Coordinates of C-alpha atoms in Angstrom, one line a residue:
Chain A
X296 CA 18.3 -41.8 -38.4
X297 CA 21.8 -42.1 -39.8
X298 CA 24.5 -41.4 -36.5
X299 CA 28.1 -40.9 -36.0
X300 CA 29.4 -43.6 -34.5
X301 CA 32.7 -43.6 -32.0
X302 CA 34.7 -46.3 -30.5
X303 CA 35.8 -46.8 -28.3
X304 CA 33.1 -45.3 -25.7
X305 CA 35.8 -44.8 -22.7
X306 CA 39.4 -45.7 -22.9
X307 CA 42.0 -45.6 -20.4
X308 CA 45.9 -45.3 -21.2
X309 CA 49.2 -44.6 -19.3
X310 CA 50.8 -41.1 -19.7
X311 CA 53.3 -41.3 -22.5
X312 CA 51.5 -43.8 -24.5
X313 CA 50.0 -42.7 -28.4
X314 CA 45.7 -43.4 -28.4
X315 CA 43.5 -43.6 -31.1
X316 CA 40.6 -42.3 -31.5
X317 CA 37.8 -44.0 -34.1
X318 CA 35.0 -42.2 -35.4
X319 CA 32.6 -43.5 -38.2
X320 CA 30.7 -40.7 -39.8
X321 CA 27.5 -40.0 -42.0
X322 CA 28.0 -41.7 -44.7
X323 CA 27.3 -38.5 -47.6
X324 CA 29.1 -36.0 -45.2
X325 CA 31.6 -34.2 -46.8
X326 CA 33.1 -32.6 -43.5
X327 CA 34.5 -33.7 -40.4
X328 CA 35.3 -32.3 -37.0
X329 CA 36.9 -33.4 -33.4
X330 CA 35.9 -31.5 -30.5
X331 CA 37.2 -31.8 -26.9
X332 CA 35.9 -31.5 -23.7
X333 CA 37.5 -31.1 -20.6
X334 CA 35.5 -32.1 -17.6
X335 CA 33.7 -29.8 -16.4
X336 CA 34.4 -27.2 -19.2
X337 CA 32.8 -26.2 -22.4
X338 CA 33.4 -27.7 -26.0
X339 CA 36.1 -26.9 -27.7
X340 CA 37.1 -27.0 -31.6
X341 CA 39.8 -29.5 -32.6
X342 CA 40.4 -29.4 -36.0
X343 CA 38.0 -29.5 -39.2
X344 CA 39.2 -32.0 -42.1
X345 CA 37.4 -31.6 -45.6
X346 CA 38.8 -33.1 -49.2
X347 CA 41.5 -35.6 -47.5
X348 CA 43.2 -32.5 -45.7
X349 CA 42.7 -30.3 -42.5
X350 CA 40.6 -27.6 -43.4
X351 CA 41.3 -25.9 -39.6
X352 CA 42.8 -26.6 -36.5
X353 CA 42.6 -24.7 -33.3
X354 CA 45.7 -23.9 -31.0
X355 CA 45.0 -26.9 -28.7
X356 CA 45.6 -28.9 -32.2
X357 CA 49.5 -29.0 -31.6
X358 CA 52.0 -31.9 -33.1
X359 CA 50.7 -34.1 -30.7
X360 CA 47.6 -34.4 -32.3
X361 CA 47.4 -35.6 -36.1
X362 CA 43.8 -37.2 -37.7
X363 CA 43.1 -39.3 -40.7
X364 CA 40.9 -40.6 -43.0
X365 CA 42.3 -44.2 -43.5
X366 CA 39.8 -45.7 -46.1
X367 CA 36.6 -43.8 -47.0
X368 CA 34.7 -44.9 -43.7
X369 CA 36.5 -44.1 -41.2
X370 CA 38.4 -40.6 -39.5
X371 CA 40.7 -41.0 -36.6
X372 CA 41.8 -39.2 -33.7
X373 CA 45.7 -39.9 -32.9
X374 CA 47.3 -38.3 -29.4
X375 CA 50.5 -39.2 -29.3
X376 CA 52.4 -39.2 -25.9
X377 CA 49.4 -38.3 -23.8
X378 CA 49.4 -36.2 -21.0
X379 CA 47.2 -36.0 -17.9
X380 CA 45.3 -32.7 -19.3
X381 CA 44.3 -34.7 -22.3
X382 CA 42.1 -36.7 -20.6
X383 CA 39.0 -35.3 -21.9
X384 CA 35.7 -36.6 -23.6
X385 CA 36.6 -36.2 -27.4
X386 CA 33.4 -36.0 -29.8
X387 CA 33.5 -36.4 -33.4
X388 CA 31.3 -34.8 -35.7
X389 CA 30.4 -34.5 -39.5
X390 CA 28.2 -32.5 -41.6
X391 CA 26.8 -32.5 -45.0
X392 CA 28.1 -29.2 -47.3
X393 CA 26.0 -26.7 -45.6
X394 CA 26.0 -25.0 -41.9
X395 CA 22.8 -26.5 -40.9
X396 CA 24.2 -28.4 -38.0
X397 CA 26.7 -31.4 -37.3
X398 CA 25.8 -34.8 -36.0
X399 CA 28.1 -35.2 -33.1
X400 CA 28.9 -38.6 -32.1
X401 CA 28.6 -40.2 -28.4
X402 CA 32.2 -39.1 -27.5
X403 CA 34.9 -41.1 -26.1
X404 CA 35.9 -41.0 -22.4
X405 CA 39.6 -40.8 -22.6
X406 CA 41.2 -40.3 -19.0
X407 CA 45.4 -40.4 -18.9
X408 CA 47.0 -42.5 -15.5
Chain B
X226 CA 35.9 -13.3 -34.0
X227 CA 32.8 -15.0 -32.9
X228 CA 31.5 -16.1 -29.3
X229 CA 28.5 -17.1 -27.4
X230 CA 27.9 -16.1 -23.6
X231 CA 25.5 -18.1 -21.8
X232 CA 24.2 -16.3 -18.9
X233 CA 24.1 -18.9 -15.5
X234 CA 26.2 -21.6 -15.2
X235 CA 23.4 -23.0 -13.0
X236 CA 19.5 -22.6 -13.7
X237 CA 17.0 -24.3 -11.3
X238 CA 12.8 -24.6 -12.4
X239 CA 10.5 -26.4 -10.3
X240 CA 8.3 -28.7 -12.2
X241 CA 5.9 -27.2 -14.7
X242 CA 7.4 -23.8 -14.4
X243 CA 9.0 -21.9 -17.2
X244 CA 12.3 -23.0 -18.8
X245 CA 14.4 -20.0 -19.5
X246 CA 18.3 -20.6 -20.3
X247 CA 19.7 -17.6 -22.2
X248 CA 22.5 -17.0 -24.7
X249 CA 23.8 -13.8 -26.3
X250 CA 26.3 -14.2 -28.9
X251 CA 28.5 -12.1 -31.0
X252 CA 29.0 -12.4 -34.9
X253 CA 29.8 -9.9 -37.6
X254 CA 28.2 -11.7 -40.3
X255 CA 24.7 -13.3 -40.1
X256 CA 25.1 -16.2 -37.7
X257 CA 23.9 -20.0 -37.8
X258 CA 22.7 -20.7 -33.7
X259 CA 22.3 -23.5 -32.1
X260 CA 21.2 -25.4 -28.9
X261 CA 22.4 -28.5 -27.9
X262 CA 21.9 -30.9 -24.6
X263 CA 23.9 -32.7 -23.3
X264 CA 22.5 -35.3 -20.6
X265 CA 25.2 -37.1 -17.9
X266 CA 27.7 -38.9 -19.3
X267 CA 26.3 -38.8 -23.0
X268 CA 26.8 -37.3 -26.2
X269 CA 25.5 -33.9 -27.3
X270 CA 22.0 -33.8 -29.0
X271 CA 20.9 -31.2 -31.4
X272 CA 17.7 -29.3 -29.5
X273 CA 16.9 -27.1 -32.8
X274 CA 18.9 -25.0 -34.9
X275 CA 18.4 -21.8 -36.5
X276 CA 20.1 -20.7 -40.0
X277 CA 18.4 -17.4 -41.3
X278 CA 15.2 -18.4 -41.9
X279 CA 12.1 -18.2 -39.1
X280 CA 13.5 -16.5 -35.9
X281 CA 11.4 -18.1 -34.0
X282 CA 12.5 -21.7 -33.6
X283 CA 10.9 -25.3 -32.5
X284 CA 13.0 -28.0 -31.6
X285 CA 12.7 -31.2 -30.1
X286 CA 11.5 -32.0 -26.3
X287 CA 8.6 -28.9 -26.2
X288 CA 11.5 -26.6 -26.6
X289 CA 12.1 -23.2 -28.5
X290 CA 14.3 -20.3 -29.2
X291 CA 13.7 -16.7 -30.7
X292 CA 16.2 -15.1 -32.8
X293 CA 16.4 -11.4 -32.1
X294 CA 19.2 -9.8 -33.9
X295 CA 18.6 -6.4 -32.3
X296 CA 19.5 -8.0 -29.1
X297 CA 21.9 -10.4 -30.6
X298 CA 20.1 -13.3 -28.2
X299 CA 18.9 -16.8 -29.0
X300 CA 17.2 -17.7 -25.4
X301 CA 16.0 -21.0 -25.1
X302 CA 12.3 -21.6 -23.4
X303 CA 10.1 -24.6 -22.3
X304 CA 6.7 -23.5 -20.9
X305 CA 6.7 -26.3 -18.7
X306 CA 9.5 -28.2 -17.1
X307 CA 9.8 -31.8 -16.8
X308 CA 11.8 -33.7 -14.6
X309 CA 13.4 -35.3 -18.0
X310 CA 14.8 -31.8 -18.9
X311 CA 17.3 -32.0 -16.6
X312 CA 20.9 -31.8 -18.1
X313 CA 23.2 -29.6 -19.3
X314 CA 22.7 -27.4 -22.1
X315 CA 25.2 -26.0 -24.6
X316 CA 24.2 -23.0 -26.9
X317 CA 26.9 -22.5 -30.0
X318 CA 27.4 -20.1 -32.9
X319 CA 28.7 -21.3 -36.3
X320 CA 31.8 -19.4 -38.0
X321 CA 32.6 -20.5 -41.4
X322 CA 36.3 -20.3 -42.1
X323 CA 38.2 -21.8 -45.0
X324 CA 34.4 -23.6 -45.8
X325 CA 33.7 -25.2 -42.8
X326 CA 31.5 -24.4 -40.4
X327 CA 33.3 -24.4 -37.1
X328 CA 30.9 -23.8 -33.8
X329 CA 31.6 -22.2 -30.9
X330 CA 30.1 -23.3 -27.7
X331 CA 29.2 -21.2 -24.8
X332 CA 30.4 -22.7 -21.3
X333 CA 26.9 -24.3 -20.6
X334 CA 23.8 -24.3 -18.8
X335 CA 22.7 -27.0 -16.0
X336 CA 19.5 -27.0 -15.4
X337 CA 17.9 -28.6 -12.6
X338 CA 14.9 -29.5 -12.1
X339 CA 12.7 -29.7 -8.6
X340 CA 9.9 -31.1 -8.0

């Protein structure tokens, strides 16, 4: 079964210092998503990214955040001068043209020292 | 705008009893539901889905959920619980804006199971 596939699994970084997040989706997705979550707490919508360009992003999404879609694999994560609260497990997602469900990937552990 | 409550932050079966983890939502247009599961320190894993057609709903694991739109619930059941069940579960309600399908998670289930 095709799977979303994110590196790295956990990653550990110093406050102040800009991460990367890498997320492979489904290859014939159209549709592309980071959540967060916060130990602890629920999922929460990042941003949604459709056609080369942000389709939606939620108020957590601030300038610190920014993704991309580099080649036509993968769709990256960036957190730029990272904060303690952003340490979070950060799940990537994709979806074909329709509703009927994502395919999250395993997350990445990030945790800000 | 949309949201899902999940009623119990904490649900505890003994083994072979009946799995009940419930989720009321709130949607103004005909919603897409789903359950997911989340076991420690992994991803989350679609249980089963539903999107307007049956409202009753099989998913993986023995699992189930029953649309009822007069109730505007999606409760999720197991007959019988297995130690295996035992994780977190997340139920989530999709809201298409701008023609994506963003979800929206309820805070989450734990479910314990005794033996």
């Amino acid at each position: 079964e095709p799977e979303v596939t994110q590196t790295p699994s956990h990653q550990v970084t110093q406050m102040g210092q800009e991460v990367i997040l890498r997320c492979v989706p489904i290859s014939n997705h159209l549709y592309f998503y980071w959540y967060r979550q916060i130990l602890g707490q629920k999922v929460e919508f990042l941003v949604s990214f459709y056609n080369n360009e942000i389709s939606e992003k939620s108020e957590i999404f601030d300038d610190q955040f920014s993704v991309e879609r580099p080649d036509g694999s993968n769709f990256t994560l960036k957190i730029r001068s990272t904060k303690l609260e952003d340490s979070a497990m950060y799940f990537c997602a994709s979806s074909p043209p329709r509703a009927n469900g994502y395919t999250f990937g395993s997350g990445t552990r990030l945790t800000v020292v | 705008a949309q949201s899902v409550t999940q009623l119990g932050s904490h649900v505890s079966v003994s083994e072979g009893a009946l799995v009940l983890l419930r989720c009321n939502y709130s949607s103004s247009v005909p919603p897409y539901l789903f359950w997911y599961v989340q076991y420690p320190n992994q991803g989350l894993q679609l249980l089963l889905k539903y999107t307007s057609a049956a409202t009753l709903v099989k998913g993986i694991n023995g699992f189930e959920a029953e649309f009822k739109k007069s109730e505007t619930s999606f409760h999720l059941t197991k007959p019988s619980a297995h130690m295996s069940d035992a994780a977190e579960y997340f139920c989530a309600v999709s809201e298409k804006d701008s023609g994506t399908y963003k979800y929206i998670f309820g805070t989450g289930t734990r479910l314990k199971v005794l033996a």
